[in-house]
């Protein structure tokens, strides 16, 4: 698929197309302007951030990034030990939460940033509406559960966290779910394979763009990924190198990872 052919965001009567970006931004310690330019050029509906600022004035840094990219801070950052979620105004946020994972002494604390989003139902409804008989009905729109994650550098802890991630997604009880982040593992690793055994790996399913995500100066491995549950149609997924508006100079200057961009089609499901 040519890079320019990755579809933009749309909402049709039968489905919504959602663009998801996963990006390790190394606490915004590099070229912030380049980082913002890359994110804007990818035109995402959802950004799953890893290594968001976590310390002094971290909320101010998160607000700057949201403002400069035309997005809205949704959840995460220091409260999730690094993962964060930004969304466009197209996404209605039904629920957001941050989860800290069990800490192993001597290792970095990890967590999940989580949001349940709805696309295509408008922003003023509350998730239900009254039917003609007075009984509540599910509001229109397509619901998507999103988890941004950054797994451990330690193999045993990383494998355990992969299982916690799958359990966390399943507990969201949504028709569609995605997990996106820095897995710190290659596709043949135990943790990566544990996740891919239950969810579909975006690049492996519909490769688009480039594969390697680490590191920009010597791209040789894929340790960042977007995973999707059954029912999500993965239109394309990969590193947006060569996408109009995404320059090599900005990708090199923004952070020490390449971003992963995915276009996902979410068919509407009957309300229950």
PDB file of C-alpha atoms in Angstrom:
ATOM      1  CA  UNK A   1       0.000   0.000   0.000  1.00  0.00           C
ATOM      2  CA  UNK A   2       1.506   3.393  -0.983  1.00  0.00           C
ATOM      3  CA  UNK A   3       2.021   5.619   2.036  1.00  0.00           C
ATOM      4  CA  UNK A   4      -0.379   8.249   0.763  1.00  0.00           C
ATOM      5  CA  UNK A   5      -3.110   5.595   0.468  1.00  0.00           C
ATOM      6  CA  UNK A   6      -3.514   5.104   4.223  1.00  0.00           C
ATOM      7  CA  UNK A   7      -7.085   6.356   4.694  1.00  0.00           C
ATOM      8  CA  UNK A   8      -7.990   9.331   6.796  1.00  0.00           C
ATOM      9  CA  UNK A   9     -10.506   9.383   9.613  1.00  0.00           C
ATOM     10  CA  UNK A  10     -14.075   8.794   8.505  1.00  0.00           C
ATOM     11  CA  UNK A  11     -17.439   7.943  10.008  1.00  0.00           C
ATOM     12  CA  UNK A  12     -19.878   6.141   7.738  1.00  0.00           C
ATOM     13  CA  UNK A  13     -23.263   4.567   8.488  1.00  0.00           C
ATOM     14  CA  UNK A  14     -21.690   1.121   8.710  1.00  0.00           C
ATOM     15  CA  UNK A  15     -18.235   1.790  10.209  1.00  0.00           C
ATOM     16  CA  UNK A  16     -15.698   4.271  11.545  1.00  0.00           C
ATOM     17  CA  UNK A  17     -12.078   4.523  10.411  1.00  0.00           C
ATOM     18  CA  UNK A  18      -9.770   5.531  13.265  1.00  0.00           C
ATOM     19  CA  UNK A  19      -6.098   6.474  13.011  1.00  0.00           C
ATOM     20  CA  UNK A  20      -3.992   5.360  15.995  1.00  0.00           C
ATOM     21  CA  UNK A  21      -0.424   6.489  16.653  1.00  0.00           C
ATOM     22  CA  UNK A  22       1.903   4.822  19.170  1.00  0.00           C
ATOM     23  CA  UNK A  23       4.973   6.857  20.108  1.00  0.00           C
ATOM     24  CA  UNK A  24       7.728   6.669  22.721  1.00  0.00           C
ATOM     25  CA  UNK A  25       8.621  10.336  23.206  1.00  0.00           C
ATOM     26  CA  UNK A  26      11.486   9.961  25.725  1.00  0.00           C
ATOM     27  CA  UNK A  27       9.970  12.433  28.194  1.00  0.00           C
ATOM     28  CA  UNK A  28      10.102  15.171  25.533  1.00  0.00           C
ATOM     29  CA  UNK A  29      13.837  15.576  26.148  1.00  0.00           C
ATOM     30  CA  UNK A  30      14.620  15.971  22.428  1.00  0.00           C
ATOM     31  CA  UNK A  31      13.287  18.407  19.806  1.00  0.00           C
ATOM     32  CA  UNK A  32       9.750  19.185  20.972  1.00  0.00           C
ATOM     33  CA  UNK A  33       8.842  21.101  17.848  1.00  0.00           C
ATOM     34  CA  UNK A  34       9.909  18.206  15.633  1.00  0.00           C
ATOM     35  CA  UNK A  35       7.896  15.837  17.832  1.00  0.00           C
ATOM     36  CA  UNK A  36       4.782  17.975  17.444  1.00  0.00           C
ATOM     37  CA  UNK A  37       5.268  18.216  13.680  1.00  0.00           C
ATOM     38  CA  UNK A  38       5.494  14.420  13.336  1.00  0.00           C
ATOM     39  CA  UNK A  39       2.339  13.853  15.383  1.00  0.00           C
ATOM     40  CA  UNK A  40       0.372  16.520  13.507  1.00  0.00           C
ATOM     41  CA  UNK A  41       1.433  15.130  10.123  1.00  0.00           C
ATOM     42  CA  UNK A  42       0.167  11.667  11.082  1.00  0.00           C
ATOM     43  CA  UNK A  43      -3.325  13.152  11.706  1.00  0.00           C
ATOM     44  CA  UNK A  44      -4.194  10.673  14.495  1.00  0.00           C
ATOM     45  CA  UNK A  45      -7.477  10.295  16.340  1.00  0.00           C
ATOM     46  CA  UNK A  46      -5.692   8.551  19.219  1.00  0.00           C
ATOM     47  CA  UNK A  47      -2.068   8.845  20.346  1.00  0.00           C
ATOM     48  CA  UNK A  48      -0.743   6.200  22.726  1.00  0.00           C
ATOM     49  CA  UNK A  49       2.312   7.838  24.260  1.00  0.00           C
ATOM     50  CA  UNK A  50       5.094   6.105  26.150  1.00  0.00           C
ATOM     51  CA  UNK A  51       7.650   7.868  28.341  1.00  0.00           C
ATOM     52  CA  UNK A  52       5.482  10.924  28.767  1.00  0.00           C
ATOM     53  CA  UNK A  53       6.957  13.482  31.199  1.00  0.00           C
ATOM     54  CA  UNK A  54       6.511  12.170  34.763  1.00  0.00           C
ATOM     55  CA  UNK A  55       8.220  14.613  37.077  1.00  0.00           C
ATOM     56  CA  UNK A  56       8.366  18.385  37.641  1.00  0.00           C
ATOM     57  CA  UNK A  57       5.492  20.211  35.893  1.00  0.00           C
ATOM     58  CA  UNK A  58       4.604  17.125  33.863  1.00  0.00           C
ATOM     59  CA  UNK A  59       1.015  18.300  33.386  1.00  0.00           C
ATOM     60  CA  UNK A  60       2.277  21.511  31.795  1.00  0.00           C
ATOM     61  CA  UNK A  61       4.391  19.500  29.349  1.00  0.00           C
ATOM     62  CA  UNK A  62       1.431  17.239  28.502  1.00  0.00           C
ATOM     63  CA  UNK A  63      -0.778  20.277  27.936  1.00  0.00           C
ATOM     64  CA  UNK A  64       1.848  21.813  25.624  1.00  0.00           C
ATOM     65  CA  UNK A  65       2.045  18.655  23.534  1.00  0.00           C
ATOM     66  CA  UNK A  66      -1.741  18.406  23.262  1.00  0.00           C
ATOM     67  CA  UNK A  67      -2.046  22.055  22.278  1.00  0.00           C
ATOM     68  CA  UNK A  68       0.747  21.940  19.696  1.00  0.00           C
ATOM     69  CA  UNK A  69      -0.664  18.823  18.044  1.00  0.00           C
ATOM     70  CA  UNK A  70      -4.314  19.896  18.045  1.00  0.00           C
ATOM     71  CA  UNK A  71      -5.259  17.100  20.428  1.00  0.00           C
ATOM     72  CA  UNK A  72      -6.724  16.765  23.918  1.00  0.00           C
ATOM     73  CA  UNK A  73      -5.086  15.236  26.985  1.00  0.00           C
ATOM     74  CA  UNK A  74      -7.199  12.233  27.982  1.00  0.00           C
ATOM     75  CA  UNK A  75      -5.338  10.324  30.688  1.00  0.00           C
ATOM     76  CA  UNK A  76      -1.966   9.079  31.888  1.00  0.00           C
ATOM     77  CA  UNK A  77       1.487  10.560  32.301  1.00  0.00           C
ATOM     78  CA  UNK A  78       2.956  10.489  35.803  1.00  0.00           C
ATOM     79  CA  UNK A  79      -0.219   8.864  37.139  1.00  0.00           C
ATOM     80  CA  UNK A  80       0.408   5.824  34.904  1.00  0.00           C
ATOM     81  CA  UNK A  81       4.222   5.860  35.303  1.00  0.00           C
ATOM     82  CA  UNK A  82       4.754   7.076  31.746  1.00  0.00           C
ATOM     83  CA  UNK A  83       2.038   5.874  29.345  1.00  0.00           C
ATOM     84  CA  UNK A  84      -0.401   8.574  28.255  1.00  0.00           C
ATOM     85  CA  UNK A  85      -3.319   8.931  25.824  1.00  0.00           C
ATOM     86  CA  UNK A  86      -4.155  11.967  23.696  1.00  0.00           C
ATOM     87  CA  UNK A  87      -7.261  12.099  21.506  1.00  0.00           C
ATOM     88  CA  UNK A  88      -8.773  14.287  18.835  1.00  0.00           C
ATOM     89  CA  UNK A  89     -12.075  16.078  19.345  1.00  0.00           C
ATOM     90  CA  UNK A  90     -13.595  13.361  17.185  1.00  0.00           C
ATOM     91  CA  UNK A  91     -13.353  10.906  20.098  1.00  0.00           C
ATOM     92  CA  UNK A  92     -15.929  11.009  22.859  1.00  0.00           C
ATOM     93  CA  UNK A  93     -14.307   9.788  26.091  1.00  0.00           C
ATOM     94  CA  UNK A  94     -16.654   7.496  27.990  1.00  0.00           C
ATOM     95  CA  UNK A  95     -14.128   6.365  30.585  1.00  0.00           C
ATOM     96  CA  UNK A  96     -10.470   6.921  31.451  1.00  0.00           C
ATOM     97  CA  UNK A  97      -8.242   5.425  34.107  1.00  0.00           C
ATOM     98  CA  UNK A  98      -4.616   4.914  35.073  1.00  0.00           C
ATOM     99  CA  UNK A  99      -3.306   1.659  36.510  1.00  0.00           C
ATOM    100  CA  UNK A 100       0.006   1.097  38.268  1.00  0.00           C
ATOM    101  CA  UNK A 101       1.407  -2.419  37.951  1.00  0.00           C
ATOM    102  CA  UNK A 102       3.071  -4.403  40.735  1.00  0.00           C
ATOM    103  CA  UNK A 103       6.554  -3.089  41.340  1.00  0.00           C
ATOM    104  CA  UNK A 104       9.637  -5.282  41.343  1.00  0.00           C
ATOM    105  CA  UNK A 105      12.301  -3.875  43.704  1.00  0.00           C
ATOM    106  CA  UNK A 106      15.112  -2.253  41.754  1.00  0.00           C
ATOM    107  CA  UNK A 107      13.110  -1.959  38.529  1.00  0.00           C
ATOM    108  CA  UNK A 108      11.207   0.963  37.046  1.00  0.00           C
ATOM    109  CA  UNK A 109       7.517   1.201  37.982  1.00  0.00           C
ATOM    110  CA  UNK A 110       5.200   0.486  35.043  1.00  0.00           C
ATOM    111  CA  UNK A 111       1.559   1.214  34.366  1.00  0.00           C
ATOM    112  CA  UNK A 112      -1.274   1.364  31.836  1.00  0.00           C
ATOM    113  CA  UNK A 113      -3.148   4.425  30.553  1.00  0.00           C
ATOM    114  CA  UNK A 114      -6.645   3.356  29.545  1.00  0.00           C
ATOM    115  CA  UNK A 115      -9.576   4.991  27.775  1.00  0.00           C
ATOM    116  CA  UNK A 116     -12.907   3.820  26.397  1.00  0.00           C
ATOM    117  CA  UNK A 117     -13.725   5.996  23.391  1.00  0.00           C
ATOM    118  CA  UNK A 118     -16.739   6.355  21.149  1.00  0.00           C
ATOM    119  CA  UNK A 119     -16.605   7.481  17.530  1.00  0.00           C
ATOM    120  CA  UNK A 120     -19.540   8.659  15.469  1.00  0.00           C
ATOM    121  CA  UNK A 121     -22.066   9.212  18.246  1.00  0.00           C
ATOM    122  CA  UNK A 122     -21.559  12.906  18.845  1.00  0.00           C
ATOM    123  CA  UNK A 123     -20.064  14.569  21.909  1.00  0.00           C
ATOM    124  CA  UNK A 124     -23.147  15.677  23.798  1.00  0.00           C
ATOM    125  CA  UNK A 125     -24.791  12.361  24.536  1.00  0.00           C
ATOM    126  CA  UNK A 126     -23.787  10.395  27.635  1.00  0.00           C
ATOM    127  CA  UNK A 127     -23.528   6.852  26.368  1.00  0.00           C
ATOM    128  CA  UNK A 128     -27.266   6.054  26.673  1.00  0.00           C
ATOM    129  CA  UNK A 129     -30.477   7.617  25.486  1.00  0.00           C
ATOM    130  CA  UNK A 130     -34.148   7.133  26.286  1.00  0.00           C
ATOM    131  CA  UNK A 131     -36.238   5.138  23.827  1.00  0.00           C
ATOM    132  CA  UNK A 132     -39.858   5.929  23.060  1.00  0.00           C
ATOM    133  CA  UNK A 133     -40.970   3.586  25.840  1.00  0.00           C
ATOM    134  CA  UNK A 134     -38.686   5.228  28.377  1.00  0.00           C
ATOM    135  CA  UNK A 135     -36.130   2.408  28.492  1.00  0.00           C
ATOM    136  CA  UNK A 136     -32.480   3.440  28.123  1.00  0.00           C
ATOM    137  CA  UNK A 137     -30.699   2.467  24.908  1.00  0.00           C
ATOM    138  CA  UNK A 138     -27.035   2.487  23.974  1.00  0.00           C
ATOM    139  CA  UNK A 139     -26.125   5.765  22.264  1.00  0.00           C
ATOM    140  CA  UNK A 140     -24.996   5.714  18.654  1.00  0.00           C
ATOM    141  CA  UNK A 141     -21.349   5.321  17.833  1.00  0.00           C
ATOM    142  CA  UNK A 142     -18.588   2.738  17.800  1.00  0.00           C
ATOM    143  CA  UNK A 143     -16.915   1.997  21.136  1.00  0.00           C
ATOM    144  CA  UNK A 144     -13.185   1.294  21.319  1.00  0.00           C
ATOM    145  CA  UNK A 145     -11.077   0.400  24.344  1.00  0.00           C
ATOM    146  CA  UNK A 146      -7.500   1.724  24.205  1.00  0.00           C
ATOM    147  CA  UNK A 147      -4.520   0.882  26.403  1.00  0.00           C
ATOM    148  CA  UNK A 148      -1.145   2.593  26.129  1.00  0.00           C
ATOM    149  CA  UNK A 149       1.649   0.503  27.632  1.00  0.00           C
ATOM    150  CA  UNK A 150       5.415   0.392  28.123  1.00  0.00           C
ATOM    151  CA  UNK A 151       6.575  -3.012  29.286  1.00  0.00           C
ATOM    152  CA  UNK A 152       9.599  -3.872  31.401  1.00  0.00           C
ATOM    153  CA  UNK A 153      13.179  -4.275  30.233  1.00  0.00           C
ATOM    154  CA  UNK A 154      13.405  -7.422  32.402  1.00  0.00           C
ATOM    155  CA  UNK A 155      12.203 -10.530  30.548  1.00  0.00           C
ATOM    156  CA  UNK A 156      10.342 -12.251  33.396  1.00  0.00           C
ATOM    157  CA  UNK A 157       8.561  -9.084  34.498  1.00  0.00           C
ATOM    158  CA  UNK A 158       7.779  -8.182  30.897  1.00  0.00           C
ATOM    159  CA  UNK A 159       6.145 -11.569  30.281  1.00  0.00           C
ATOM    160  CA  UNK A 160       4.013 -11.147  33.402  1.00  0.00           C
ATOM    161  CA  UNK A 161       2.997  -7.651  32.333  1.00  0.00           C
ATOM    162  CA  UNK A 162       1.948  -8.979  28.921  1.00  0.00           C
ATOM    163  CA  UNK A 163      -0.531 -11.234  30.692  1.00  0.00           C
ATOM    164  CA  UNK A 164      -1.782  -8.357  32.848  1.00  0.00           C
ATOM    165  CA  UNK A 165      -2.267  -6.294  29.693  1.00  0.00           C
ATOM    166  CA  UNK A 166      -4.446  -8.964  28.103  1.00  0.00           C
ATOM    167  CA  UNK A 167      -6.513  -9.312  31.280  1.00  0.00           C
ATOM    168  CA  UNK A 168      -6.889  -5.537  31.501  1.00  0.00           C
ATOM    169  CA  UNK A 169      -8.148  -5.266  27.931  1.00  0.00           C
ATOM    170  CA  UNK A 170     -10.604  -8.127  28.386  1.00  0.00           C
ATOM    171  CA  UNK A 171     -12.060  -6.455  31.483  1.00  0.00           C
ATOM    172  CA  UNK A 172     -12.997  -3.328  29.507  1.00  0.00           C
ATOM    173  CA  UNK A 173     -15.978  -5.213  28.037  1.00  0.00           C
ATOM    174  CA  UNK A 174     -16.027  -3.322  24.727  1.00  0.00           C
ATOM    175  CA  UNK A 175     -16.716  -4.609  21.209  1.00  0.00           C
ATOM    176  CA  UNK A 176     -13.281  -3.507  19.999  1.00  0.00           C
ATOM    177  CA  UNK A 177      -9.996  -3.022  21.817  1.00  0.00           C
ATOM    178  CA  UNK A 178      -6.419  -2.086  21.007  1.00  0.00           C
ATOM    179  CA  UNK A 179      -3.158  -2.113  22.919  1.00  0.00           C
ATOM    180  CA  UNK A 180      -0.333   0.076  21.661  1.00  0.00           C
ATOM    181  CA  UNK A 181       3.077   0.788  22.998  1.00  0.00           C
ATOM    182  CA  UNK A 182       6.718   0.050  23.556  1.00  0.00           C
ATOM    183  CA  UNK A 183       6.826  -3.693  24.214  1.00  0.00           C
ATOM    184  CA  UNK A 184      10.592  -3.742  24.803  1.00  0.00           C
ATOM    185  CA  UNK A 185      10.518  -7.095  23.031  1.00  0.00           C
ATOM    186  CA  UNK A 186      10.897  -8.268  19.458  1.00  0.00           C
ATOM    187  CA  UNK A 187       8.184 -10.258  17.651  1.00  0.00           C
ATOM    188  CA  UNK A 188       9.952 -13.536  18.458  1.00  0.00           C
ATOM    189  CA  UNK A 189      10.169 -12.694  22.184  1.00  0.00           C
ATOM    190  CA  UNK A 190       8.057 -14.375  24.843  1.00  0.00           C
ATOM    191  CA  UNK A 191       6.104 -11.272  25.899  1.00  0.00           C
ATOM    192  CA  UNK A 192       5.458 -10.111  22.337  1.00  0.00           C
ATOM    193  CA  UNK A 193       4.284 -13.575  21.323  1.00  0.00           C
ATOM    194  CA  UNK A 194       2.041 -13.773  24.391  1.00  0.00           C
ATOM    195  CA  UNK A 195       0.218 -10.618  23.323  1.00  0.00           C
ATOM    196  CA  UNK A 196       0.148 -11.582  19.638  1.00  0.00           C
ATOM    197  CA  UNK A 197      -1.333 -14.949  20.607  1.00  0.00           C
ATOM    198  CA  UNK A 198      -4.528 -13.201  21.738  1.00  0.00           C
ATOM    199  CA  UNK A 199      -4.501  -9.989  19.684  1.00  0.00           C
ATOM    200  CA  UNK A 200      -3.517  -9.294  16.094  1.00  0.00           C
ATOM    201  CA  UNK A 201      -0.197  -7.575  15.490  1.00  0.00           C
ATOM    202  CA  UNK A 202      -0.875  -4.636  13.159  1.00  0.00           C
ATOM    203  CA  UNK A 203       2.360  -4.807  11.186  1.00  0.00           C
ATOM    204  CA  UNK A 204       2.224  -8.588  10.769  1.00  0.00           C
ATOM    205  CA  UNK A 205      -1.403  -8.377   9.611  1.00  0.00           C
ATOM    206  CA  UNK A 206      -1.265  -5.425   7.178  1.00  0.00           C
ATOM    207  CA  UNK A 207       2.269  -4.028   6.840  1.00  0.00           C
ATOM    208  CA  UNK A 208       2.510  -0.425   5.648  1.00  0.00           C
ATOM    209  CA  UNK A 209       5.386   2.025   5.752  1.00  0.00           C
ATOM    210  CA  UNK A 210       8.554   0.775   7.437  1.00  0.00           C
ATOM    211  CA  UNK A 211       9.005  -1.949  10.068  1.00  0.00           C
ATOM    212  CA  UNK A 212      11.880  -1.145  12.448  1.00  0.00           C
ATOM    213  CA  UNK A 213      11.034   1.219  15.304  1.00  0.00           C
ATOM    214  CA  UNK A 214      14.334   1.342  17.215  1.00  0.00           C
ATOM    215  CA  UNK A 215      16.341   3.324  16.934  1.00  0.00           C
ATOM    216  CA  UNK A 216      16.038   6.115  14.362  1.00  0.00           C
ATOM    217  CA  UNK A 217      19.814   6.422  13.895  1.00  0.00           C
ATOM    218  CA  UNK A 218      20.192   2.673  13.350  1.00  0.00           C
ATOM    219  CA  UNK A 219      16.755   1.125  12.693  1.00  0.00           C
ATOM    220  CA  UNK A 220      17.202  -2.615  13.170  1.00  0.00           C
ATOM    221  CA  UNK A 221      14.420  -3.932  15.411  1.00  0.00           C
ATOM    222  CA  UNK A 222      10.662  -3.678  15.942  1.00  0.00           C
ATOM    223  CA  UNK A 223       9.854  -3.283  19.630  1.00  0.00           C
ATOM    224  CA  UNK A 224       6.856  -0.913  19.307  1.00  0.00           C
ATOM    225  CA  UNK A 225       3.508  -2.175  18.069  1.00  0.00           C
ATOM    226  CA  UNK A 226      -0.235  -1.707  17.737  1.00  0.00           C
ATOM    227  CA  UNK A 227      -2.342  -4.783  18.568  1.00  0.00           C
ATOM    228  CA  UNK A 228      -6.052  -5.141  17.832  1.00  0.00           C
ATOM    229  CA  UNK A 229      -8.833  -7.440  18.969  1.00  0.00           C
ATOM    230  CA  UNK A 230     -10.935  -9.578  16.657  1.00  0.00           C
ATOM    231  CA  UNK A 231     -13.399  -7.628  14.565  1.00  0.00           C
ATOM    232  CA  UNK A 232     -11.081  -4.655  14.066  1.00  0.00           C
ATOM    233  CA  UNK A 233     -10.116  -4.417  10.396  1.00  0.00           C
ATOM    234  CA  UNK A 234      -6.461  -3.395  10.214  1.00  0.00           C
ATOM    235  CA  UNK A 235      -6.128  -1.362   7.010  1.00  0.00           C
ATOM    236  CA  UNK A 236      -2.423  -0.629   7.414  1.00  0.00           C
ATOM    237  CA  UNK A 237       0.157  -0.339  10.180  1.00  0.00           C
ATOM    238  CA  UNK A 238       3.808   0.684  10.342  1.00  0.00           C
ATOM    239  CA  UNK A 239       6.353   3.452  10.687  1.00  0.00           C
ATOM    240  CA  UNK A 240       5.233   6.488   8.654  1.00  0.00           C
ATOM    241  CA  UNK A 241       8.645   7.123   7.069  1.00  0.00           C
ATOM    242  CA  UNK A 242       7.907   8.752   3.728  1.00  0.00           C
ATOM    243  CA  UNK A 243       4.413   9.891   4.629  1.00  0.00           C
ATOM    244  CA  UNK A 244       3.776  13.374   3.236  1.00  0.00           C
ATOM    245  CA  UNK A 245       4.550  15.892   5.950  1.00  0.00           C
ATOM    246  CA  UNK A 246       6.732  13.502   7.981  1.00  0.00           C
ATOM    247  CA  UNK A 247      10.350  14.373   7.265  1.00  0.00           C
ATOM    248  CA  UNK A 248      13.374  12.207   7.999  1.00  0.00           C
ATOM    249  CA  UNK A 249      14.946  15.133   9.842  1.00  0.00           C
ATOM    250  CA  UNK A 250      11.988  15.434  12.207  1.00  0.00           C
ATOM    251  CA  UNK A 251      11.844  11.681  12.832  1.00  0.00           C
ATOM    252  CA  UNK A 252      15.518  11.723  13.804  1.00  0.00           C
ATOM    253  CA  UNK A 253      15.219  14.816  15.986  1.00  0.00           C
ATOM    254  CA  UNK A 254      11.938  14.100  17.788  1.00  0.00           C
ATOM    255  CA  UNK A 255      12.892  11.151  20.040  1.00  0.00           C
ATOM    256  CA  UNK A 256      14.806   7.856  20.123  1.00  0.00           C
ATOM    257  CA  UNK A 257      11.979   5.719  18.681  1.00  0.00           C
ATOM    258  CA  UNK A 258      10.074   5.788  15.422  1.00  0.00           C
ATOM    259  CA  UNK A 259       6.285   6.154  15.735  1.00  0.00           C
ATOM    260  CA  UNK A 260       3.860   3.434  14.635  1.00  0.00           C
ATOM    261  CA  UNK A 261       0.745   4.592  12.769  1.00  0.00           C
ATOM    262  CA  UNK A 262      -2.282   2.379  12.117  1.00  0.00           C
ATOM    263  CA  UNK A 263      -5.566   2.916  10.291  1.00  0.00           C
ATOM    264  CA  UNK A 264      -8.323   0.748  11.755  1.00  0.00           C
ATOM    265  CA  UNK A 265     -11.845   0.150  10.501  1.00  0.00           C
ATOM    266  CA  UNK A 266     -14.432  -0.458  13.225  1.00  0.00           C
ATOM    267  CA  UNK A 267     -17.729  -1.852  11.933  1.00  0.00           C
ATOM    268  CA  UNK A 268     -20.818  -0.726  13.795  1.00  0.00           C
ATOM    269  CA  UNK A 269     -22.349  -3.387  15.994  1.00  0.00           C
ATOM    270  CA  UNK A 270     -25.985  -3.786  16.991  1.00  0.00           C
ATOM    271  CA  UNK A 271     -26.821  -2.321  20.380  1.00  0.00           C
ATOM    272  CA  UNK A 272     -27.529  -4.834  23.135  1.00  0.00           C
TER     273      UNK A 272
END
